[in-house]
Amino acid sequence: MILKFSFDYNSNNNTLLYFLQNIVSKTKLENKIIRQKDIVLYVEGNEEELISFSDELSATLPMSIFLKNNTAEVVPEIPQIDSIKVNVDNKFAFCPSCLKQIEDDNSQDFYNPFISCSVCGTTCDVKSLILLKENEEIDYNSNKQLFEKLATLINEDKKVKIKTNSGEFVFKKLSKTEKKVKLLCTNLVNISKVLVANKKEIVALASLEKPSLDLRVNEVFKMTNTLSQEYVNVRYVDDLILYLLSKELENYNIDFLIYNKDEDYDYELTYKGDSKNLDSIKIKIVEDNTIILNSNSYDKSLDTIYSKFEDKAKAHFMVFLQEYNFYNKNIINFYSSTKCNDNICLYSKDVEGFLDIVSYKLPKSIKQIFDILQKDETSNRLLNNYKEKYPDIYENALNCDISMLKDKNIYSLWKIVAVVLGFSSKIEDENIVLNKAIESLLEKGPRIDYKLKDSDKIFNKEFLIHKLFQSGMSFKLAGVDDNTLCLGYIESFAHYIAKLVDDVHSEVPLDGISLTGDIFTYDLISKLVHKSITKNFKIYYNKDFVIQK
């Protein structure tokens, strides 16, 4: 009997292969690991042996932010292909096999954070932990007693500096603070006491990669006035020292710790030897997709590809094509950024190159926009009505200096919109239109014009900037409130993307859509884009590479 295990693994790294390789090395059953579209493991044995192996695989294989799905089926034979062998340079926090050893009170490694593990490949020559107070070493009888004491100290509001695999940090109990803080969740079961997190986000926090996410503070916890920030960066314990501490903190109902690098402390927990220097990955979950915001764990050859293009939009697109090996596909890429020039670009297998669909320009001044509106009878009448009803806003906009805006992107145009429509008196560092849209309580806003100049060509289309302002002024004159109007700008941006996809697809049949650039890390924007694009089109994000470099 042969079982075929298939793993939908959305990464080009070898981590999953490495774990499978180490797990099957412990069995005498015939097996083979191959990488095709999916990663596939074949194992041959009788029914009892395969059930036992399946149970062991399920218990030992760690969750990963890149593992989307896995299936098992009976097949007639194992293909005659060489089994793959890999090595990895990545260092891991811990795996289920590690936890099984340190939580077994009959094991010689009970509460030992410095174990060696044959599954995740970690080795360690550190012998013991050192607890210090004012550089004086404190004795303890066992690791269990040590972690019990640490938990007691933290419960008593003591600050403890701890050497971890991610660096040295000062940890303290979550308490009222006006500062912007980062949180370590020590008990994911109770994460909803403080933060709003869905199941996928909780699973991601507990995954092998131990990423951090920005999560919103829940409404009930806000009422305690403990945290002053709307969103908090949070991660789960990424170190066996922290994991063992978390088990003892449960006795005090402590589920979160504040941590940072630069702060005075009362006690220090350290050890002799180097830490692993784990990569601190930051991610975001968008419509079931894992978007990488910060990471050093991708294949560095992608940096070489990225560096070949001065245009960041093209650089990101080329990396995306490489990650998926989509050189024989037709892909449209929307690159929209808060800090670089936007671009909408088509890669076609037929021309084996890029076709710019839309790029953006910035007006030299708001007066230039008003001058364009004055050339048309209808828009001139609108402008005069706007000037009459909102004379202060009009004069302020006319005299506003927008020269500090250098990036030719939608984000910059929204900043100008904020001034023209009176949401702000000057060009702000933050994006008022986007912020107000996020604050809007409605589900829909008015339809704002994101128009392109009529052309028989599908490429190098001209974006009609003045239409973006004309429609907004019209709705403001009609009495639409600011937040709803701003929602209209964001929602209509999503509709604009969807229409472009349909228009290009009618000329060049598309195999997929890629979204790059940090605009798509905003929940509101990404959700509206996914909602607007018809379900027939597959939407892709980078695999391992960051969405905005």
Coordinates of C-alpha atoms in Angstrom, one line a residue:
M1 CA 0.0 0.0 0.0
I2 CA 1.4 3.4 -1.0
L3 CA 0.3 6.7 0.5
K4 CA 0.9 10.0 -1.4
F5 CA 1.0 13.1 0.7
S6 CA 0.7 16.4 -1.3
F7 CA 1.7 19.7 0.2
D8 CA 0.6 23.0 -1.3
Y9 CA 3.6 25.1 -0.2
N10 CA 3.7 28.7 -1.4
S11 CA 7.4 29.3 -1.0
N12 CA 10.6 28.6 -2.9
N13 CA 12.5 27.8 0.2
N14 CA 13.4 24.2 1.2
T15 CA 12.1 24.3 4.8
L16 CA 9.2 21.9 4.3
L17 CA 11.4 19.5 2.3
Y18 CA 14.0 19.7 5.1
F19 CA 11.5 18.7 7.8
L20 CA 10.0 15.9 5.7
Q21 CA 13.5 14.6 5.0
N22 CA 14.3 14.5 8.8
I23 CA 10.9 12.9 9.7
V24 CA 11.2 10.1 7.1
S25 CA 14.8 9.4 8.1
K26 CA 13.3 7.9 11.3
T27 CA 11.2 5.3 9.5
K28 CA 12.2 2.1 7.9
L29 CA 9.4 2.4 5.4
E30 CA 10.3 2.9 1.7
N31 CA 9.7 6.6 0.9
K32 CA 10.5 9.3 -1.7
I33 CA 10.2 13.1 -1.6
I34 CA 9.8 15.0 -4.9
R35 CA 9.1 18.6 -5.8
Q36 CA 6.7 19.3 -8.6
K37 CA 3.9 21.9 -8.6
D38 CA 3.4 20.7 -5.0
I39 CA 5.8 19.0 -2.7
V40 CA 5.0 15.3 -2.6
L41 CA 5.9 12.5 -0.2
Y42 CA 5.4 8.8 -1.1
V43 CA 5.5 6.2 1.7
E44 CA 4.9 2.5 1.3
G45 CA 3.9 0.0 4.0
N46 CA 1.0 -2.0 5.3
E47 CA -2.1 -0.3 6.6
E48 CA -1.1 -0.4 10.2
E49 CA 2.4 1.0 9.5
L50 CA 1.0 3.8 7.3
I51 CA -1.6 4.8 9.9
S52 CA 1.2 5.0 12.5
F53 CA 3.4 7.0 10.2
S54 CA 0.6 9.4 9.3
D55 CA 0.0 10.0 13.0
E56 CA 3.7 10.7 13.6
L57 CA 3.8 13.0 10.6
S58 CA 0.8 15.0 11.8
A59 CA 2.2 15.4 15.3
T60 CA 5.8 16.2 14.2
L61 CA 5.4 18.4 11.1
P62 CA 5.2 22.1 12.2
M63 CA 2.7 24.6 10.8
S64 CA 4.1 27.1 8.3
I65 CA 2.8 30.4 7.0
F66 CA 3.6 29.1 3.6
L67 CA 1.8 25.7 3.9
K68 CA -1.7 26.3 2.4
N69 CA -3.1 22.8 2.2
N70 CA -2.1 19.1 2.3
T71 CA -3.9 16.0 1.2
A72 CA -3.3 12.2 1.4
E73 CA -4.4 9.5 -1.1
V74 CA -3.7 5.9 -1.9
V75 CA -1.8 5.5 -5.2
P76 CA -0.7 2.4 -7.2
E77 CA 3.1 3.1 -7.3
I78 CA 6.0 5.4 -6.5
P79 CA 7.3 7.3 -9.5
Q80 CA 10.7 6.3 -10.8
I81 CA 12.3 9.7 -9.9
D82 CA 15.2 10.4 -7.6
S83 CA 14.2 11.5 -4.1
I84 CA 15.2 15.1 -3.4
K85 CA 17.9 15.9 -0.8
V86 CA 18.2 19.4 0.7
N87 CA 20.1 21.4 3.3
V88 CA 18.9 24.7 4.8
D89 CA 20.7 27.7 6.3
N90 CA 17.6 28.9 8.1
K91 CA 17.5 28.7 11.9
F92 CA 14.2 27.8 13.6
A93 CA 12.7 28.8 16.9
F94 CA 11.4 25.4 17.9
C95 CA 9.2 22.6 16.5
P96 CA 6.6 20.2 18.0
S97 CA 9.4 17.6 18.6
C98 CA 11.3 20.1 20.7
L99 CA 8.2 20.8 22.8
K100 CA 7.5 17.1 23.3
Q101 CA 11.0 16.7 24.9
I102 CA 11.0 19.7 27.2
E103 CA 7.4 19.2 28.4
D104 CA 7.9 15.5 29.4
D105 CA 8.6 15.5 33.1
N106 CA 10.2 12.0 32.7
S107 CA 12.7 13.3 30.1
Q108 CA 16.2 14.3 31.0
D109 CA 15.5 17.5 29.0
F110 CA 12.5 18.5 31.0
Y111 CA 12.4 22.3 31.0
N112 CA 15.7 22.4 29.2
P113 CA 15.6 25.2 26.6
F114 CA 19.0 24.1 25.1
I115 CA 18.1 20.8 23.6
S116 CA 19.3 19.4 20.3
C117 CA 16.5 18.3 18.0
S118 CA 16.9 15.8 15.1
V119 CA 13.7 17.1 13.4
C120 CA 14.3 20.8 13.1
G121 CA 18.1 20.2 13.1
T122 CA 18.9 22.5 16.0
T123 CA 22.0 21.8 18.1
C124 CA 23.2 23.6 21.2
D125 CA 26.3 23.4 23.4
V126 CA 24.9 25.8 26.1
K127 CA 24.7 24.1 29.4
S128 CA 22.9 26.4 31.8
L129 CA 21.0 29.7 32.3
I130 CA 22.3 32.5 34.5
L131 CA 20.0 34.7 36.5
L132 CA 21.5 38.0 37.6
K133 CA 20.4 40.9 39.9
E134 CA 22.7 43.9 39.7
N135 CA 25.4 41.6 38.2
E136 CA 25.1 39.2 41.2
E137 CA 24.3 35.6 40.2
I138 CA 21.2 34.1 41.9
D139 CA 21.2 30.4 42.6
Y140 CA 18.4 28.0 41.7
N141 CA 17.9 24.2 42.0
S142 CA 16.3 23.4 38.7
N143 CA 15.1 25.0 35.5
K144 CA 11.5 24.5 36.6
Q145 CA 12.2 26.5 39.8
L146 CA 14.0 29.2 37.7
F147 CA 11.1 29.8 35.4
E148 CA 8.7 29.7 38.3
K149 CA 10.8 32.5 39.9
L150 CA 10.9 34.5 36.7
A151 CA 7.1 34.4 36.4
T152 CA 6.8 35.5 40.0
L153 CA 9.1 38.4 39.4
I154 CA 7.2 39.6 36.3
N155 CA 3.9 39.2 38.2
E156 CA 5.4 41.5 40.8
D157 CA 6.0 44.1 38.0
K158 CA 9.7 43.5 37.8
K159 CA 11.4 44.1 34.5
V160 CA 13.6 41.2 33.2
K161 CA 16.2 41.4 30.5
I162 CA 16.3 38.1 28.6
K163 CA 18.7 36.8 26.0
T164 CA 16.6 35.2 23.3
N165 CA 17.2 33.7 19.8
S166 CA 16.0 37.0 18.4
G167 CA 18.2 39.2 20.6
E168 CA 18.2 40.7 24.1
F169 CA 15.0 42.3 25.2
V170 CA 13.5 43.7 28.4
F171 CA 10.2 42.1 29.3
K172 CA 7.5 43.4 31.7
K173 CA 3.9 42.7 32.4
L174 CA 1.3 44.6 30.2
S175 CA 0.2 47.7 32.1
K176 CA -1.0 51.2 31.3
T177 CA 1.3 53.1 29.1
E178 CA 1.2 56.1 26.8
K179 CA 4.1 54.9 24.8
K180 CA 3.8 52.9 21.5
V181 CA 4.7 49.3 22.5
K182 CA 5.2 45.9 21.0
L183 CA 3.5 42.9 22.6
L184 CA 4.6 39.3 23.2
C185 CA 1.6 37.1 23.4
T186 CA 2.4 34.2 25.8
N187 CA -1.0 32.5 25.6
L188 CA -2.7 32.5 22.2
V189 CA -5.8 31.0 23.6
N190 CA -6.5 34.4 25.3
I191 CA -5.3 36.7 22.6
S192 CA -8.8 38.0 22.0
K193 CA -8.8 39.6 25.5
V194 CA -6.7 42.4 24.1
L195 CA -6.5 42.1 20.3
V196 CA -8.8 41.4 17.4
A197 CA -7.4 38.3 15.6
N198 CA -9.0 35.8 13.3
K199 CA -8.2 32.1 13.2
K200 CA -5.7 32.4 10.3
E201 CA -3.8 35.2 12.1
I202 CA -3.6 33.1 15.3
V203 CA -2.4 30.1 13.3
A204 CA 0.2 32.3 11.6
L205 CA 1.5 33.6 15.0
A206 CA 2.0 30.0 16.2
S207 CA 3.7 28.8 13.0
L208 CA 7.3 27.7 12.6
E209 CA 8.3 31.1 11.3
K210 CA 6.9 32.9 14.4
P211 CA 6.1 36.1 12.5
S212 CA 4.8 39.4 14.0
L213 CA 1.5 41.0 12.9
D214 CA -0.1 44.4 13.5
L215 CA -3.5 43.7 15.1
R216 CA -6.2 46.0 16.3
V217 CA -6.9 46.5 20.0
N218 CA -10.4 45.3 20.7
E219 CA -13.1 47.7 21.8
V220 CA -13.6 46.2 25.3
F221 CA -9.9 46.4 26.1
K222 CA -9.8 50.0 24.8
M223 CA -12.1 51.0 27.6
T224 CA -9.3 50.1 30.2
N225 CA -7.2 52.9 28.6
T226 CA -4.2 50.5 29.0
L227 CA -2.8 51.1 25.5
S228 CA -3.0 54.4 23.6
Q229 CA -2.5 52.9 20.1
E230 CA -5.1 51.6 17.7
Y231 CA -2.9 48.8 16.3
V232 CA -0.2 46.9 18.1
N233 CA 2.6 44.8 16.7
V234 CA 2.4 41.4 18.4
R235 CA 4.3 38.1 18.1
Y236 CA 4.1 34.7 19.9
V237 CA 7.0 33.3 21.9
D238 CA 9.8 32.5 19.4
D239 CA 12.3 31.0 21.8
L240 CA 12.2 28.0 24.2
I241 CA 13.2 30.2 27.1
L242 CA 10.2 32.4 26.4
Y243 CA 8.0 29.3 25.8
L244 CA 8.9 27.8 29.3
L245 CA 8.4 31.2 30.9
S246 CA 5.0 31.5 29.2
K247 CA 3.9 28.2 30.8
E248 CA 4.6 29.6 34.2
L249 CA 3.0 32.9 33.5
E250 CA -0.3 31.0 33.0
N251 CA -0.4 30.5 36.8
Y252 CA -0.7 34.3 37.1
N253 CA -3.2 34.7 34.2
I254 CA -0.6 36.8 32.4
D255 CA -1.1 36.5 28.6
F256 CA 0.9 39.4 27.3
L257 CA 4.3 41.0 28.0
I258 CA 5.6 44.4 26.7
Y259 CA 9.1 44.1 25.3
N260 CA 11.7 46.4 23.9
K261 CA 15.5 46.7 23.6
D262 CA 16.3 50.0 25.4
E263 CA 15.0 50.1 29.0
D264 CA 16.3 49.7 32.5
Y265 CA 15.7 46.3 34.1
D266 CA 15.7 44.7 37.5
Y267 CA 16.9 41.2 36.6
E268 CA 18.7 39.6 33.7
L269 CA 18.5 36.1 32.3
T270 CA 21.3 35.2 30.1
Y271 CA 23.7 32.4 29.1
K272 CA 27.2 31.9 27.7
G273 CA 27.1 31.4 23.9
D274 CA 25.7 33.0 20.8
S275 CA 22.0 33.4 20.1
K276 CA 20.6 32.1 16.8
N277 CA 19.8 35.6 15.5
L278 CA 16.4 34.4 14.1
D279 CA 14.9 36.5 11.3
S280 CA 12.1 38.6 12.6
I281 CA 9.5 38.2 9.9
K282 CA 6.5 40.6 9.7
I283 CA 3.5 39.5 7.8
K284 CA -0.1 40.4 7.0
I285 CA -3.0 38.1 6.2
V286 CA -5.1 39.4 3.3
E287 CA -8.0 37.4 1.9
D288 CA -6.2 34.1 2.8
N289 CA -2.9 35.3 1.4
T290 CA 0.2 35.7 3.5
I291 CA 1.9 39.0 2.5
I292 CA 5.5 39.5 3.6
L293 CA 6.1 43.0 5.0
N294 CA 9.6 42.5 6.4
S295 CA 12.0 39.5 6.0
N296 CA 15.5 38.5 5.4
S297 CA 14.7 34.8 4.8
Y298 CA 14.1 34.9 1.0
D299 CA 16.5 33.6 -1.6
K300 CA 19.1 36.5 -2.0
S301 CA 19.3 35.9 -5.7
L302 CA 16.0 37.8 -5.8
D303 CA 17.9 40.9 -4.6
T304 CA 20.1 40.6 -7.7
I305 CA 17.1 40.5 -10.0
Y306 CA 15.5 43.4 -8.1
S307 CA 18.6 45.5 -8.4
K308 CA 18.7 45.3 -12.2
F309 CA 15.8 47.8 -12.5
E310 CA 15.8 51.4 -11.3
D311 CA 12.1 51.4 -11.7
K312 CA 10.8 49.9 -8.4
A313 CA 7.6 48.8 -10.1
K314 CA 9.4 46.8 -12.7
A315 CA 11.9 45.5 -10.2
H316 CA 9.1 44.1 -8.0
F317 CA 7.3 42.7 -11.0
M318 CA 10.4 40.9 -12.3
V319 CA 11.0 39.3 -8.9
F320 CA 7.4 38.2 -8.8
L321 CA 7.7 36.5 -12.3
Q322 CA 10.9 34.8 -11.1
E323 CA 9.3 33.5 -7.9
Y324 CA 6.4 31.9 -9.7
N325 CA 8.3 31.1 -13.0
F326 CA 5.6 32.8 -14.9
Y327 CA 7.6 33.7 -18.0
N328 CA 5.2 31.8 -20.2
K329 CA 2.2 33.6 -18.8
N330 CA 0.3 36.8 -19.4
I331 CA 0.3 38.7 -16.1
I332 CA -0.9 42.2 -15.3
N333 CA 0.9 43.8 -12.3
F334 CA -0.5 46.7 -10.2
Y335 CA 2.3 48.3 -8.3
S336 CA 0.9 51.0 -5.9
S337 CA 3.1 52.4 -3.3
T338 CA 3.2 55.1 -0.6
K339 CA 6.9 55.9 -1.4
C340 CA 7.6 55.2 -5.0
N341 CA 6.2 55.8 -8.5
D342 CA 3.1 53.7 -9.3
N343 CA 2.8 51.7 -12.4
I344 CA 0.4 49.3 -14.1
C345 CA 2.2 46.9 -16.4
L346 CA 1.5 43.9 -18.5
Y347 CA 4.0 41.1 -19.0
S348 CA 3.1 39.0 -22.0
K349 CA 4.6 35.7 -23.0
D350 CA 4.1 36.7 -26.7
V351 CA 6.3 39.8 -26.5
E352 CA 8.5 38.4 -23.7
G353 CA 8.6 41.8 -22.1
F354 CA 6.8 44.6 -20.3
L355 CA 4.1 46.9 -21.7
D356 CA 3.3 49.9 -19.5
I357 CA -0.5 50.3 -19.3
V358 CA -0.7 53.3 -17.0
S359 CA 1.8 55.5 -15.3
Y360 CA 1.0 58.7 -13.3
K361 CA 2.0 62.3 -13.4
L362 CA 1.7 64.9 -10.7
P363 CA 0.4 68.4 -11.3
K364 CA 2.9 71.2 -10.7
S365 CA 0.3 73.0 -8.6
I366 CA -3.4 72.8 -7.7
K367 CA -3.9 75.9 -9.9
Q368 CA -2.9 73.7 -12.8
I369 CA -5.8 71.4 -12.0
F370 CA -8.2 74.3 -11.7
D371 CA -7.0 75.7 -15.0
I372 CA -7.8 72.5 -16.8
L373 CA -11.3 72.5 -15.2
Q374 CA -11.9 76.0 -16.5
K375 CA -11.4 75.0 -20.1
D376 CA -14.7 73.0 -20.1
E377 CA -18.0 74.7 -19.7
T378 CA -19.5 72.1 -17.4
S379 CA -16.5 71.7 -15.2
N380 CA -15.9 75.4 -15.1
R381 CA -19.5 76.0 -13.8
L382 CA -18.8 73.3 -11.2
L383 CA -15.6 75.0 -10.2
N384 CA -17.3 78.4 -9.8
N385 CA -20.0 76.9 -7.7
Y386 CA -17.4 75.3 -5.5
K387 CA -15.5 78.5 -5.2
E388 CA -18.7 80.3 -4.2
K389 CA -19.7 77.8 -1.6
Y390 CA -16.3 77.0 -0.2
P391 CA -14.3 80.2 -0.7
D392 CA -11.8 79.5 2.1
I393 CA -11.1 76.0 0.9
Y394 CA -10.7 77.1 -2.7
E395 CA -8.3 79.9 -1.8
N396 CA -6.3 77.7 0.5
A397 CA -6.0 75.0 -2.2
L398 CA -5.1 77.5 -4.9
N399 CA -2.2 78.8 -2.8
C400 CA -1.1 75.4 -1.3
D401 CA 2.5 74.3 -2.0
I402 CA 2.5 70.7 -3.3
S403 CA 6.1 70.8 -4.5
M404 CA 7.2 68.4 -1.7
L405 CA 5.3 65.6 -3.4
K406 CA 7.8 63.7 -5.5
D407 CA 6.4 60.3 -5.9
K408 CA 4.1 59.9 -8.9
N409 CA 1.4 57.7 -7.4
I410 CA -2.2 57.5 -6.4
Y411 CA -1.1 58.0 -2.7
S412 CA 0.3 61.5 -3.6
L413 CA -2.9 62.4 -5.6
W414 CA -5.0 61.5 -2.5
K415 CA -2.9 63.9 -0.5
I416 CA -3.8 66.7 -3.0
V417 CA -7.4 65.6 -2.9
A418 CA -7.4 66.2 0.9
V419 CA -6.4 69.8 0.3
V420 CA -8.8 70.5 -2.6
L421 CA -11.8 69.1 -0.7
G422 CA -10.8 70.8 2.6
F423 CA -10.0 67.7 4.7
S424 CA -6.7 69.4 5.4
S425 CA -5.2 72.9 4.9
K426 CA -1.8 71.6 3.8
I427 CA 0.0 68.5 2.5
E428 CA 0.2 66.2 5.5
D429 CA 2.7 63.4 6.3
E430 CA -0.2 61.0 6.8
N431 CA -2.9 60.3 4.2
I432 CA -6.1 62.0 5.3
V433 CA -8.2 60.5 2.5
L434 CA -7.2 57.0 3.4
N435 CA -7.5 57.5 7.1
K436 CA -11.1 59.0 6.8
A437 CA -12.1 56.1 4.5
I438 CA -11.0 53.6 7.1
E439 CA -13.0 55.5 9.7
S440 CA -16.1 55.5 7.6
L441 CA -19.0 53.5 9.0
L442 CA -20.7 52.9 5.7
E443 CA -20.1 50.0 3.3
K444 CA -20.2 52.1 0.1
G445 CA -19.2 55.5 -1.0
P446 CA -19.9 57.6 -4.1
R447 CA -18.4 56.7 -7.5
I448 CA -15.3 58.8 -8.1
D449 CA -13.9 59.2 -11.6
Y450 CA -10.6 57.4 -12.2
K451 CA -10.6 58.0 -15.9
L452 CA -8.2 57.3 -18.7
K453 CA -8.0 59.3 -21.9
D454 CA -9.7 57.4 -24.8
S455 CA -7.2 55.5 -26.9
D456 CA -7.2 52.6 -29.3
K457 CA -4.0 51.3 -27.6
I458 CA -4.1 49.2 -24.4
F459 CA -0.7 50.6 -23.3
N460 CA 0.7 54.0 -22.3
K461 CA -2.7 55.3 -21.4
E462 CA -3.0 58.8 -20.0
F463 CA -4.6 59.2 -16.5
L464 CA -7.0 62.2 -16.4
I465 CA -6.0 63.7 -13.1
H466 CA -8.5 66.5 -13.2
K467 CA -11.4 64.0 -13.3
L468 CA -10.3 62.7 -9.9
F469 CA -10.9 66.2 -8.4
Q470 CA -13.9 67.2 -10.4
S471 CA -16.0 64.3 -9.3
G472 CA -15.0 64.8 -5.6
M473 CA -15.9 68.5 -5.7
S474 CA -19.3 67.6 -7.2
F475 CA -20.1 65.2 -4.4
K476 CA -18.9 67.7 -1.8
L477 CA -21.3 70.3 -3.3
A478 CA -24.1 67.7 -3.0
G479 CA -23.5 67.4 0.7
V480 CA -21.7 64.1 1.0
D481 CA -19.9 63.9 4.3
D482 CA -16.1 63.8 4.4
N483 CA -15.7 60.2 5.5
T484 CA -18.1 58.8 3.0
L485 CA -16.5 60.8 0.3
C486 CA -13.1 59.5 1.2
L487 CA -14.5 55.9 1.2
G488 CA -15.7 56.6 -2.4
Y489 CA -12.1 57.5 -3.4
I490 CA -10.8 54.2 -2.1
E491 CA -13.7 52.1 -3.3
S492 CA -13.6 53.6 -6.8
F493 CA -9.8 53.0 -6.9
A494 CA -10.6 49.3 -6.5
H495 CA -13.3 49.5 -9.2
Y496 CA -10.8 51.2 -11.5
I497 CA -8.3 48.4 -11.0
A498 CA -11.0 45.8 -11.8
K499 CA -12.1 47.6 -15.0
L500 CA -8.5 47.8 -16.2
V501 CA -8.2 44.1 -15.7
D502 CA -11.3 43.5 -17.8
D503 CA -10.1 45.9 -20.5
V504 CA -6.7 44.4 -20.8
H505 CA -8.1 40.8 -20.7
S506 CA -10.3 41.6 -23.6
E507 CA -7.2 42.3 -25.7
V508 CA -4.7 39.9 -24.1
P509 CA -6.2 36.9 -22.3
L510 CA -4.7 37.1 -18.8
D511 CA -3.4 34.2 -16.7
G512 CA -3.3 36.2 -13.5
I513 CA -3.1 39.5 -11.6
S514 CA -0.2 40.4 -9.3
L515 CA -0.5 43.1 -6.6
T516 CA 2.8 44.6 -5.4
G517 CA 3.5 47.7 -3.4
D518 CA 2.5 48.6 0.2
I519 CA -0.8 50.2 -0.7
F520 CA -2.2 46.7 -0.9
T521 CA -1.2 46.1 2.7
Y522 CA -4.1 48.3 3.9
D523 CA -7.0 46.0 4.8
L524 CA -9.7 48.3 3.3
I525 CA -7.9 48.6 -0.1
S526 CA -7.0 44.9 -0.4
K527 CA -10.5 43.8 0.5
L528 CA -12.2 46.2 -1.9
V529 CA -9.8 45.1 -4.7
H530 CA -10.4 41.4 -4.1
K531 CA -14.2 42.1 -4.0
S532 CA -14.1 44.2 -7.3
I533 CA -12.1 41.8 -9.4
T534 CA -14.1 39.0 -10.9
K535 CA -13.6 35.6 -9.4
N536 CA -12.3 34.2 -12.7
F537 CA -9.0 35.9 -12.2
K538 CA -6.3 34.5 -9.9
I539 CA -4.8 37.2 -7.7
Y540 CA -1.1 36.7 -6.7
Y541 CA 1.3 38.3 -4.2
N542 CA 5.0 37.7 -3.8
K543 CA 5.9 34.3 -2.3
D544 CA 9.0 35.0 -0.1
F545 CA 9.9 38.5 -1.2
V546 CA 8.6 41.5 0.6
I547 CA 5.7 43.3 -1.0
Q548 CA 7.5 46.6 -0.7
K549 CA 11.2 46.8 -0.6

